[in-house]
CSV table of C-alpha atoms and ligand atoms in Angstrom, one decimal:
chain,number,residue,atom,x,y,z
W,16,UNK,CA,0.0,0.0,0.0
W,17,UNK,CA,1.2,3.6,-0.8
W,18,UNK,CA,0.6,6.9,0.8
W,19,UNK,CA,-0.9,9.3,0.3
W,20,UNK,CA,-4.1,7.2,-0.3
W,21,UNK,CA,-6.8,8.6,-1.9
W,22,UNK,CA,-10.4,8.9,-0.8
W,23,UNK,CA,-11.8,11.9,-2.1
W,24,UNK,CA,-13.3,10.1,-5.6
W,25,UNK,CA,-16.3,12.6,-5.3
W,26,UNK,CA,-14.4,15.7,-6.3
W,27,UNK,CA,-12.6,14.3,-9.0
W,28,UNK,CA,-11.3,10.7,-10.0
W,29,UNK,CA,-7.7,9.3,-11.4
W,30,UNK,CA,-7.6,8.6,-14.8
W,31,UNK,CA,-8.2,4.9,-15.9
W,32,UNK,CA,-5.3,3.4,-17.9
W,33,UNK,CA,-7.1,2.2,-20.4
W,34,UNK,CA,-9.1,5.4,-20.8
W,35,UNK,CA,-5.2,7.2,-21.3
W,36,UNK,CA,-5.0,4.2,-23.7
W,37,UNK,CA,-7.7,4.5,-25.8
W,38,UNK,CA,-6.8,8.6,-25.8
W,39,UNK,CA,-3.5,8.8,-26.7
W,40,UNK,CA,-3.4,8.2,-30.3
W,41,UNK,CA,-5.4,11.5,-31.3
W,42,UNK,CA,-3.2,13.7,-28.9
W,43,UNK,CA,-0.4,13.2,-31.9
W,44,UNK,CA,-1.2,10.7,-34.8
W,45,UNK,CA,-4.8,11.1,-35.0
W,46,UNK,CA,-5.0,15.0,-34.6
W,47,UNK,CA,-7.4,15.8,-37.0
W,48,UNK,CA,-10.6,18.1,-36.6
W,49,UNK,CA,-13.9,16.3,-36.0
W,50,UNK,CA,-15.4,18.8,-38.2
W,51,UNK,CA,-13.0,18.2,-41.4
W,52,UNK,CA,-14.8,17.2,-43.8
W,53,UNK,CA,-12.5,17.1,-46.6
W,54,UNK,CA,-9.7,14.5,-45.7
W,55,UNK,CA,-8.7,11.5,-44.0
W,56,UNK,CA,-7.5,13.0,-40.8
W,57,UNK,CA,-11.0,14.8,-40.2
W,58,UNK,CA,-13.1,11.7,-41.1
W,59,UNK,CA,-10.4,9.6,-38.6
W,60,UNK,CA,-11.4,11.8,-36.1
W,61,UNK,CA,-15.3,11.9,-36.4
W,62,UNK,CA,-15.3,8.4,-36.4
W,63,UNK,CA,-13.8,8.0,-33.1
W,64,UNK,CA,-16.0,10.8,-31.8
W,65,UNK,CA,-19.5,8.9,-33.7
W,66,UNK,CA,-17.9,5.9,-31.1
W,67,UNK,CA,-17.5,8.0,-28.3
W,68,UNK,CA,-20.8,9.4,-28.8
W,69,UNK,CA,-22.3,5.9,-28.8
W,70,UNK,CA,-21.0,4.3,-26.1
W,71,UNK,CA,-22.1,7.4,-24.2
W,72,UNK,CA,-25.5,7.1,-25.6
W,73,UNK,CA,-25.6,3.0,-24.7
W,74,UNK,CA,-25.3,3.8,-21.0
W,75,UNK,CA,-27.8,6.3,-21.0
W,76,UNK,CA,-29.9,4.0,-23.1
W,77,UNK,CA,-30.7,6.9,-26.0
W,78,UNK,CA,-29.1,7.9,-29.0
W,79,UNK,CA,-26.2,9.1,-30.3
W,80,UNK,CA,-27.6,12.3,-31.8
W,81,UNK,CA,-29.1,13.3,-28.3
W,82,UNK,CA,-25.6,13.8,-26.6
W,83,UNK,CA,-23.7,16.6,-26.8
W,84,UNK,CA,-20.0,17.2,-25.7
W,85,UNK,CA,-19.2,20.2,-23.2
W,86,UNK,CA,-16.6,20.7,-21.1
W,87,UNK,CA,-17.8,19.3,-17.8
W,88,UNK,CA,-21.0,19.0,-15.8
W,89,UNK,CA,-20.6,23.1,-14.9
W,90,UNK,CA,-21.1,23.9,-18.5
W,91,UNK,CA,-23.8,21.1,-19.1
W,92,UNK,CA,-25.9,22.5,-16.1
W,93,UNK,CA,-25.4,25.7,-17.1
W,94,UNK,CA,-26.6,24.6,-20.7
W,95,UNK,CA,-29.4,23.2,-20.0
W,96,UNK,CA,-30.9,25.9,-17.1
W,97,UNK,CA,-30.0,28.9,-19.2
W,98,UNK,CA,-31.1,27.1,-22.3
W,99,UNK,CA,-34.2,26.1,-21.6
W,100,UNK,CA,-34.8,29.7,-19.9
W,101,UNK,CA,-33.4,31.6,-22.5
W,102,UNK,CA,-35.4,29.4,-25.3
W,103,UNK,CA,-39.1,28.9,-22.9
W,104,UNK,CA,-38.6,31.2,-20.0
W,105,UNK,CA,-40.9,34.8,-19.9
W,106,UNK,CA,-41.4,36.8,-16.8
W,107,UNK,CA,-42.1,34.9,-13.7
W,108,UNK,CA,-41.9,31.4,-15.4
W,109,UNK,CA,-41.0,28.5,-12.6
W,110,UNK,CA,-38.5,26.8,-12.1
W,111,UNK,CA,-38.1,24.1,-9.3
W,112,UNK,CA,-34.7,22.4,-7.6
W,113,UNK,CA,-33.5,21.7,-4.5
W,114,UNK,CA,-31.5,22.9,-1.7
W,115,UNK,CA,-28.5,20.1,-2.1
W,116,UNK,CA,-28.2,20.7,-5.7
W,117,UNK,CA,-24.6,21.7,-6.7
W,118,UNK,CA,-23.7,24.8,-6.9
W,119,UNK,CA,-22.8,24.6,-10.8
W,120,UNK,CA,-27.6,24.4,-10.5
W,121,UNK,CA,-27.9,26.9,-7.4
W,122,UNK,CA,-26.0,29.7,-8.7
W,123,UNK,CA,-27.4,29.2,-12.4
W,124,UNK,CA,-30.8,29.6,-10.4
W,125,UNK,CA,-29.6,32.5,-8.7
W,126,UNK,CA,-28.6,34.5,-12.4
W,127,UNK,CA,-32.1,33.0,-13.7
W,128,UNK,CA,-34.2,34.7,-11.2
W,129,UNK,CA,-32.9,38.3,-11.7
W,130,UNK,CA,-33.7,37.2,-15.2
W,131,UNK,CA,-37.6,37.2,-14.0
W,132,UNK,CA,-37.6,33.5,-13.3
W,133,UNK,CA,-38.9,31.9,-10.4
W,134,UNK,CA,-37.8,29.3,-8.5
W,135,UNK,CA,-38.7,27.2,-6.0
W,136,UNK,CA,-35.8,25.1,-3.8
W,137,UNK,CA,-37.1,22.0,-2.4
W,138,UNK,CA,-36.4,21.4,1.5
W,139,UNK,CA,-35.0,18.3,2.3
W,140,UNK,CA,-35.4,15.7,5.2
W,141,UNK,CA,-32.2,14.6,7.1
W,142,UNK,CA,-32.0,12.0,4.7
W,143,UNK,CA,-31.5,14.8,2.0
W,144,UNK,CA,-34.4,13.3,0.1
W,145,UNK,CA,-37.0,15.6,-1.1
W,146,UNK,CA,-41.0,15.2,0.2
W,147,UNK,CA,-43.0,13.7,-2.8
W,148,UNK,CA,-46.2,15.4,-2.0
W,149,UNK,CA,-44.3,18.9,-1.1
W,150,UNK,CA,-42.9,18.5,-4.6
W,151,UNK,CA,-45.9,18.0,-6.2
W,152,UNK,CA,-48.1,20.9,-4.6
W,153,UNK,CA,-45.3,23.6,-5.6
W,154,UNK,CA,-46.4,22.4,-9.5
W,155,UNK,CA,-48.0,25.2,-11.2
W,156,UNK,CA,-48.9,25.6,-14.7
W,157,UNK,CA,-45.9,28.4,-14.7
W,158,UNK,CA,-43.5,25.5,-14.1
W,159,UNK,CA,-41.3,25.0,-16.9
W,160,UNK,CA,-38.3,22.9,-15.5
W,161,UNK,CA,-37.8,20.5,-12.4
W,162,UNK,CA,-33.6,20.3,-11.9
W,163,UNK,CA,-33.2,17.5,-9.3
W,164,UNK,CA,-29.9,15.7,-9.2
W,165,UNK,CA,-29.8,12.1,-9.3
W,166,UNK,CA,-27.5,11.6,-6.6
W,167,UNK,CA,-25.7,14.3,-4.1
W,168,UNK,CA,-22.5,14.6,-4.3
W,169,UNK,CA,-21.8,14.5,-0.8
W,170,UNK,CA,-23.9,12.6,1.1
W,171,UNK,CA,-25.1,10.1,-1.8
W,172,UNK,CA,-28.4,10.7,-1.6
W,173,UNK,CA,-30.3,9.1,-4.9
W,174,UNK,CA,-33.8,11.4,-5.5
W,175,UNK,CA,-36.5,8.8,-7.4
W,176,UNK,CA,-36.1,10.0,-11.1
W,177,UNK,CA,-38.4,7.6,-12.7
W,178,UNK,CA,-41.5,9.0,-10.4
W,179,UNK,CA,-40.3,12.6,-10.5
W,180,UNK,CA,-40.1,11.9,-14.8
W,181,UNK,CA,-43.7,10.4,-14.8
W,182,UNK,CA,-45.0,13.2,-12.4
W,183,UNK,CA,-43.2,16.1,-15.0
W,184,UNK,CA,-43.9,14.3,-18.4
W,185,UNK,CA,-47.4,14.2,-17.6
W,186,UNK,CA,-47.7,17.7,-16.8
W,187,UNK,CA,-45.5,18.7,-19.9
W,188,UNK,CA,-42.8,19.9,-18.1
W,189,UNK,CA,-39.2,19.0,-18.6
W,190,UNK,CA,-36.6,17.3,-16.3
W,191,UNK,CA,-33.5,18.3,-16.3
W,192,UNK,CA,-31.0,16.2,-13.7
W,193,UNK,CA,-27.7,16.3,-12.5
W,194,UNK,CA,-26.1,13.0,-13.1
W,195,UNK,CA,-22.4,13.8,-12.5
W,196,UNK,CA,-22.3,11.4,-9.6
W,197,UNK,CA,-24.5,8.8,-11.0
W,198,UNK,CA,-23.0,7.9,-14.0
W,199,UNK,CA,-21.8,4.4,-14.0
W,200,UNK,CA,-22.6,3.7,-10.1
W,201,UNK,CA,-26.4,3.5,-10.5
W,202,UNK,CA,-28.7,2.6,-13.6
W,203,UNK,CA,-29.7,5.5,-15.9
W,204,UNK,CA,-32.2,5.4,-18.4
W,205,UNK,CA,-33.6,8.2,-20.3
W,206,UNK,CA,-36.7,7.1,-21.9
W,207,UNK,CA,-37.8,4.8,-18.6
W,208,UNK,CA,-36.9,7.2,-16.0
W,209,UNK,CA,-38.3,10.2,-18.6
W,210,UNK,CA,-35.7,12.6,-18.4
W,211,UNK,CA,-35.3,15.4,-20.7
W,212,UNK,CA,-31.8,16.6,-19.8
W,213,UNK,CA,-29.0,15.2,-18.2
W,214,UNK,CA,-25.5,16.4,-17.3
W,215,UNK,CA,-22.5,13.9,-16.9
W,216,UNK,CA,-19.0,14.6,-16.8
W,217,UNK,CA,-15.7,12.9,-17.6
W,218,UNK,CA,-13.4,13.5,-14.9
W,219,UNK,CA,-16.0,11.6,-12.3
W,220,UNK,CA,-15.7,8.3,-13.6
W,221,UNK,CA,-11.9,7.8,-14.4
W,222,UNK,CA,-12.2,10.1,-17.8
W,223,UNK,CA,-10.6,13.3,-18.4
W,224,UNK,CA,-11.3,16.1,-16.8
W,225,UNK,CA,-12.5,19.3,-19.0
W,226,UNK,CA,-15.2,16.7,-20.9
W,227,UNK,CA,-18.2,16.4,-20.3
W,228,UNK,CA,-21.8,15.9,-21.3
W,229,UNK,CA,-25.5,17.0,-21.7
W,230,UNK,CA,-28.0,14.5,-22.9
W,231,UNK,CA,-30.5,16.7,-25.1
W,232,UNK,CA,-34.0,14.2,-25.9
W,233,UNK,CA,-34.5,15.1,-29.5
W,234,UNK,CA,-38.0,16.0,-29.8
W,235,UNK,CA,-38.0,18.1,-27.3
W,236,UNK,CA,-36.6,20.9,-25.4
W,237,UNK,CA,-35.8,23.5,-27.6
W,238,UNK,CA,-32.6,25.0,-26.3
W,239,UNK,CA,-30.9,28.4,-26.9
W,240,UNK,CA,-26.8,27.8,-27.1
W,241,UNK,CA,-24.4,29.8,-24.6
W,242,UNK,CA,-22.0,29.7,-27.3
W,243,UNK,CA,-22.3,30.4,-30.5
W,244,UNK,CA,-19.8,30.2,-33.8
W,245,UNK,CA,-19.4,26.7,-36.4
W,246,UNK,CA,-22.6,25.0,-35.1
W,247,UNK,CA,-21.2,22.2,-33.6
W,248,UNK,CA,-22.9,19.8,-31.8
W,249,UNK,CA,-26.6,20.2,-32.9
W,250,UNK,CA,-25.8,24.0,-32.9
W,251,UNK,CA,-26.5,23.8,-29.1
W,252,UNK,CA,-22.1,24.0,-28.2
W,253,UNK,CA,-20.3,25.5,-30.8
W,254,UNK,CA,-16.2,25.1,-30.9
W,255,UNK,CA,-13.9,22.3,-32.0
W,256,UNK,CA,-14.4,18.9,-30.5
W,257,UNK,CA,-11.9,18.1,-27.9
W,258,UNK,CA,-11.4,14.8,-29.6
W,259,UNK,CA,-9.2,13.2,-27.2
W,260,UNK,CA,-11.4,13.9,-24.3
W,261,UNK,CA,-14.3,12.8,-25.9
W,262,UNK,CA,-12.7,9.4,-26.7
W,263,UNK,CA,-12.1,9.3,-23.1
W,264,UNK,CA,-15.4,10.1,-22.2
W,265,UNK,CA,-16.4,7.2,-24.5
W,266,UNK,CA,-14.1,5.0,-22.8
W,267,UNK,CA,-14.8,6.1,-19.5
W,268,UNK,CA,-18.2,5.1,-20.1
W,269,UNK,CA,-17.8,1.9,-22.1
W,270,UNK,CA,-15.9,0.2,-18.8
W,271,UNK,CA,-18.6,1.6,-16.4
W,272,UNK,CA,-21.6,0.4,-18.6
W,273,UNK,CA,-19.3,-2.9,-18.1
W,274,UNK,CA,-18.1,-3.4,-14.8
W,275,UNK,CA,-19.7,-0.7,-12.7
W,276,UNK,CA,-22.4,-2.6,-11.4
W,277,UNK,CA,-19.4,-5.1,-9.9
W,278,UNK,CA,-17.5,-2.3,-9.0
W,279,UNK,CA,-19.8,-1.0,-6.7
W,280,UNK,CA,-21.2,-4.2,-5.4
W,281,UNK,CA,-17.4,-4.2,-4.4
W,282,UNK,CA,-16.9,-0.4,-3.4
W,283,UNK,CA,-20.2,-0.9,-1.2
W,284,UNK,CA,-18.7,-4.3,1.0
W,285,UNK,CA,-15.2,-1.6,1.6
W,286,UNK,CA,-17.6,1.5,2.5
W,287,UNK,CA,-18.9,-0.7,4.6
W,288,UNK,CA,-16.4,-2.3,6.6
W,289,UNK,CA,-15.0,1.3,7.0
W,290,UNK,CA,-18.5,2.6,8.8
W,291,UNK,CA,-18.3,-0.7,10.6
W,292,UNK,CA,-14.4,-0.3,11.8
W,293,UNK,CA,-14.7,3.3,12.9
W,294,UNK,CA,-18.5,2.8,15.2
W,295,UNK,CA,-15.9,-0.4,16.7
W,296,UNK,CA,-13.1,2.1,17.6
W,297,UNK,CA,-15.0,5.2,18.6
W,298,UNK,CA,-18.3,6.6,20.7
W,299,UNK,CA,-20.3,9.3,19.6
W,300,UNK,CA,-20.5,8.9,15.5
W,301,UNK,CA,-23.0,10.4,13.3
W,302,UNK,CA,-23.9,9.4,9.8
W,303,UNK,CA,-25.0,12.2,7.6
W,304,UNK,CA,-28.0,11.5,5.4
W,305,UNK,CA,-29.6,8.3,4.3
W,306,UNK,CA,-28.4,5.1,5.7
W,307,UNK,CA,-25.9,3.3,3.9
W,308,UNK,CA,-28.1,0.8,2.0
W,309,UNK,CA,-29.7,4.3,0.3
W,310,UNK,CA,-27.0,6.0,-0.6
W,311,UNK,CA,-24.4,5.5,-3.5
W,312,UNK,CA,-22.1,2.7,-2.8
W,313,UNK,CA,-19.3,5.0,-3.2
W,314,UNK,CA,-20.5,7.3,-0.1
W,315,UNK,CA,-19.6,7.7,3.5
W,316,UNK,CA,-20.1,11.3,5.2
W,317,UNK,CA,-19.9,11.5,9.2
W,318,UNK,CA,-19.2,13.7,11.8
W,319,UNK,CA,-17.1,13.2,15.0
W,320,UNK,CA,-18.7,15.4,17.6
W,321,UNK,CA,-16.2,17.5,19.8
W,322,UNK,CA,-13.7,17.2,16.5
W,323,UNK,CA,-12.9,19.7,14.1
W,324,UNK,CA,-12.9,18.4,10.2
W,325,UNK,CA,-9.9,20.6,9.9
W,326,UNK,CA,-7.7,19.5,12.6
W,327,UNK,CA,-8.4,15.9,11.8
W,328,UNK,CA,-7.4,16.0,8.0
W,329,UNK,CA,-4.1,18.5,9.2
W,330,UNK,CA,-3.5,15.5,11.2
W,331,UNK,CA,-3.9,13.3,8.8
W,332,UNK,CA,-2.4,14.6,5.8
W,333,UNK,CA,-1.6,11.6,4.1
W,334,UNK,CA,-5.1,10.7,3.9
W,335,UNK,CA,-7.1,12.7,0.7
W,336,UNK,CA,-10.5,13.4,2.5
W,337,UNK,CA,-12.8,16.0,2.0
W,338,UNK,CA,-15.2,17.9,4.6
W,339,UNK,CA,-18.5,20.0,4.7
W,340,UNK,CA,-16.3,23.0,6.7
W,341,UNK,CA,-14.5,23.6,3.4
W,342,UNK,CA,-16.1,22.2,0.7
W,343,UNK,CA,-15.4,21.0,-3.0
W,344,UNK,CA,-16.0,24.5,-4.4
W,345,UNK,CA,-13.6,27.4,-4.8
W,346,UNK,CA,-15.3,29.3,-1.8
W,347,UNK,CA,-14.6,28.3,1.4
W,348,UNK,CA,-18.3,28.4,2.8
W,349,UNK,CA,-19.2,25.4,5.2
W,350,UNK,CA,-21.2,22.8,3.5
W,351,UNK,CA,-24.9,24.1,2.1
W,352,UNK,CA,-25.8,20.3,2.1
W,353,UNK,CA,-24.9,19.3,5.3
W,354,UNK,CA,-26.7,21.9,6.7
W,355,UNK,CA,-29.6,21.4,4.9
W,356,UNK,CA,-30.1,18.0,6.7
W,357,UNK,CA,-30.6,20.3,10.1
W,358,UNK,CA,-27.0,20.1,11.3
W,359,UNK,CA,-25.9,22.4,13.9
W,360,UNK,CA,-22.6,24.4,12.8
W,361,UNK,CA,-21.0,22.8,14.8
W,362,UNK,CA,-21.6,19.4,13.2
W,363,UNK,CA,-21.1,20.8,10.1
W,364,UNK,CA,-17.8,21.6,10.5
W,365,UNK,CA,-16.8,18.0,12.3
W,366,UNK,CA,-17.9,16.4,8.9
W,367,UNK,CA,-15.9,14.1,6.8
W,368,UNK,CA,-16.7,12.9,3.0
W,369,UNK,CA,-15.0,9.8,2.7
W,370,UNK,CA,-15.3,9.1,-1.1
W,371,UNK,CA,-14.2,5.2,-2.4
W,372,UNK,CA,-13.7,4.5,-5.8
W,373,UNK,CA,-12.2,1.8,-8.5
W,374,UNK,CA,-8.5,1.8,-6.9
W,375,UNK,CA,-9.6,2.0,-3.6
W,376,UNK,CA,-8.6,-1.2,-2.0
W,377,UNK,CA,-9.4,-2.8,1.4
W,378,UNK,CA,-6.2,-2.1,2.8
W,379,UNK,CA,-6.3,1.6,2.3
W,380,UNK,CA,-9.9,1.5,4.3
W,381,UNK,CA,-8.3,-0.4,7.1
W,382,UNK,CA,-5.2,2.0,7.0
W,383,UNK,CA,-7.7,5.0,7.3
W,384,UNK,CA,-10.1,3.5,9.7
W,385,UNK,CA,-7.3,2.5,12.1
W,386,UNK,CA,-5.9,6.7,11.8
W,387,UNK,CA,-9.6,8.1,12.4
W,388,UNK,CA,-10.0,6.2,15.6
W,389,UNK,CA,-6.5,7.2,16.6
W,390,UNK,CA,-6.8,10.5,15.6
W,391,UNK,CA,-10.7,11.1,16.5
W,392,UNK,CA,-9.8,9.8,20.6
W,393,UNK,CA,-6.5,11.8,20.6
W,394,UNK,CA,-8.4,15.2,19.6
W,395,UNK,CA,-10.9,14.3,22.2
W,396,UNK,CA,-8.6,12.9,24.5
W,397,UNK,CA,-7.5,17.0,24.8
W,398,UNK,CA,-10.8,18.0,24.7
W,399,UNK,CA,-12.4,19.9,28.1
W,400,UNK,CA,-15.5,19.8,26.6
W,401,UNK,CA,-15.8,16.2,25.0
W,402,UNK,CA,-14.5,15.1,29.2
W,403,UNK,CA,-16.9,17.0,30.7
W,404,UNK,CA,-19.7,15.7,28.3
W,405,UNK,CA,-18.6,12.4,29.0
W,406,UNK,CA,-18.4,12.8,33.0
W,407,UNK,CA,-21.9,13.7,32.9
W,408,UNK,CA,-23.0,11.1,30.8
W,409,UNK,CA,-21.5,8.5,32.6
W,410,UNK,CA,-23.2,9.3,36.0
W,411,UNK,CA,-26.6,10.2,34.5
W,412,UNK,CA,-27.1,8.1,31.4
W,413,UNK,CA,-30.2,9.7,31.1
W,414,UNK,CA,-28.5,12.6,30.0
W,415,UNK,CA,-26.9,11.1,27.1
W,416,UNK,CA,-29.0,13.2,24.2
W,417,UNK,CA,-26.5,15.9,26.4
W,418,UNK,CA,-23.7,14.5,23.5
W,419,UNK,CA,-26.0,15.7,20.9
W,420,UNK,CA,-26.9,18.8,22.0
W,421,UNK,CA,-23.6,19.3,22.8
W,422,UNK,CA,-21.6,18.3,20.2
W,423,UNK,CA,-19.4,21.2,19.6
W,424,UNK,CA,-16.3,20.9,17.4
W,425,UNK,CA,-13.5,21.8,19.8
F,222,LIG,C1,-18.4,17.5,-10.0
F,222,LIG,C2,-19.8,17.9,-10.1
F,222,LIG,C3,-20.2,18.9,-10.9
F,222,LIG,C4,-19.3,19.7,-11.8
F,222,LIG,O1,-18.7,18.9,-12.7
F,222,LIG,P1,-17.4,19.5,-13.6
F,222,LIG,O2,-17.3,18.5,-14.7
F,222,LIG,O3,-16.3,19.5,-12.6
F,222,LIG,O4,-17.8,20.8,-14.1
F,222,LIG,C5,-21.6,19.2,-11.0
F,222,LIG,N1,-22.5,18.5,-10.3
F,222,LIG,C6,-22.1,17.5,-9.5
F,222,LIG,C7,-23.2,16.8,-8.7
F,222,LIG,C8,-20.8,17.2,-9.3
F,222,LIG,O5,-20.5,16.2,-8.5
């Protein structure tokens, strides 16, 4: 086993050999433009994109001519809220999403409403599911787009996208959702599940980063593009294909149509025996958001009471975790989802995202499990607070909740 290990898979991903493999060539040989029509080297080139573009459209379970390459999920989300708006959206049209979406969705709201838009965010449980019946009663005949992601990014959460696509198809109104997690670790299908847009991207399912993309259905919506110039892409992204990165998409996505279902069967058994080593070596751990059989396979988010994210990952630097307190985004603003769940601040900032993924290996989780407990009972151990808490516990063990309602990250 090597250090540092790795276990941060949700904010980006290595790249898979066989992915570099299968991108290599058109960095040098196969160079040519996707949109040359005239010679060999542009014909080479669409054909590995018209590959690409297939294998991306066989795990989607659509068609080729509904995807279309961006540069990442950002862009796709961005395409397909702004699009729509731009293309459908009037004065006080409705839009509806959800308090734990990504920020690459919340801040696209944001713009959108100082457009005239209106939008609704969902509330969440603290399972960071949405209430069906809440959803449904903010429908109005205004609505003209539901954005929910399909599964949260940090604490795993999968929202049900086949009923939320039957509940918006039948009211004519489109579904857009937010897939960059899902990819590859649960089952996606566009007509079944009745989804209208979806954003993917490259870099979260060892592919490139800087690829990514949105799944348009062809009938319908009717999108305005953010970028204009060649009319690439449907006309919807204009600009020269980034032809090795879409190979690698293609590739990316050929192995997880393959083997993801194994790997997370796999990923799931070491996520487990990681939840199940740390509530062995330590008191007082809470699991953030839906148990572990609801949640991606991939996912494990807790919070040590009485412990500070931050002093735990400088202490254990050779570990890659991530943590609500300072999130995945460039701003340094404790986590939105977290909270959401009805976290104090306090637990908030004691979170940890432990993210597994395909070269995760069992002896890694064992190597971090065995450094949290350490770690977690030596912060403690110096802890006034986390004593005192203790003391009191132990004498009245009626008072135990006191843990809870204490649980401040010294
Ligand atoms: C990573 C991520 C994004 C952003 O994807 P990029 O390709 O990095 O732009 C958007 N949404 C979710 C849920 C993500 O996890």
């Amino acid at each position: 086993m090597k250090l540092p290990i790795y276990m941060d898979y949700h904010a980006t991903t290595p790249l898979d050999p066989r992915v570099l493999g299968a991108m290599t060539p058109y960095f040098t040989q196969k160079f040519g433009n996707a949109a040359s029509k005239s010679h060999s080297f542009g014909w080479e080139a669409e054909a590995a994109v018209t590959k690409a573009r297939g294998q991306i459209a066989a795990i989607l379970g659509t068609s080729s001519q509904e995807i279309i390459f961006t540069s990442g999920a950002t862009e796709s989300n961005n395409l397909a809220l702004q699009g729509v708006w731009e293309a459908h959206g009037k004065k006080g049209a409705h839009l509806i999403t959800c308090v734990t979406e990504h920020k690459a969705i919340l801040d696209v709201c944001k713009e959108l409403e100082k457009k005239g838009a209106q939008v609704t965010y969902l509330s969440v449980d603290s399972q960071g599911r949405i209430d069906r019946e809440a959803f449904k009663s903010v429908l109005t005949d205004r609505t003209i787009l539901v954005s929910l992601m399909a599964a949260n990014n940090e604490i795993g959460t999968i929202h049900p996208l086949e009923e939320i696509g039957s509940i918006t198809r039948e009211r004519g109104i489109l579904f857009h959702t937010d897939a960059a997690q899902a990819l590859g670790k649960i089952p996606l299908d566009m007509e079944r599940m009745k989804i209208d847009l979806l954003s993917a991207s490259g870099h979260k399912i060892c592919g490139p980063k800087g690829v990514g993309v949105l799944y348009v259905r062809s009938q319908n919506p009717r999108l305005k593009p953010l970028i204009w110039g060649g009319g690439h892409e449907r006309g919807l992204r204009s600009g020269t294909l980034n032809v090795p990165g879409v190979v690698g998409m293609g590739e990316a996505c050929r192995i997880a149509a393959e083997e993801g279902e194994a790997e997370s069967d796999r990923l799931r058994t070491l996520r487990d025996r990681l939840y199940t080593e740390l509530k062995k070596g330590l008191e007082d751990v809470l699991l953030n958001g839906p148990s572990l059989n609801d949640r991606l396979a991939q996912n494990l988010n807790l919070s040590f009471p009485f412990v500070k994210a931050e002093a735990l990952m400088m202490a254990m630097k050779e570990v890659a975790v991530s943590s609500g307190s300072a999130c995945t985004s460039a701003s340094p603003h404790p986590s939105h989802v977290i909270k959401a769940l009805g976290r104090s601040d306090d637990e908030v900032h004691s979170s940890i995202r432990f993210g597994l993924g395909r070269f995760t290996s069992e002896d890694e989780v064992d190597y971090v499990a065995k450094r949290v407990v350490e770690l977690v009972k030596k912060i403690r151990g110096a802890s006034p607070a986390y004593q005192m808490v203790k003391e009191v516990s132990s004498r009245e063990p009626s008072r135990e909740p006191l843990i809870k309602s204490l649980g401040r990250a010294k």
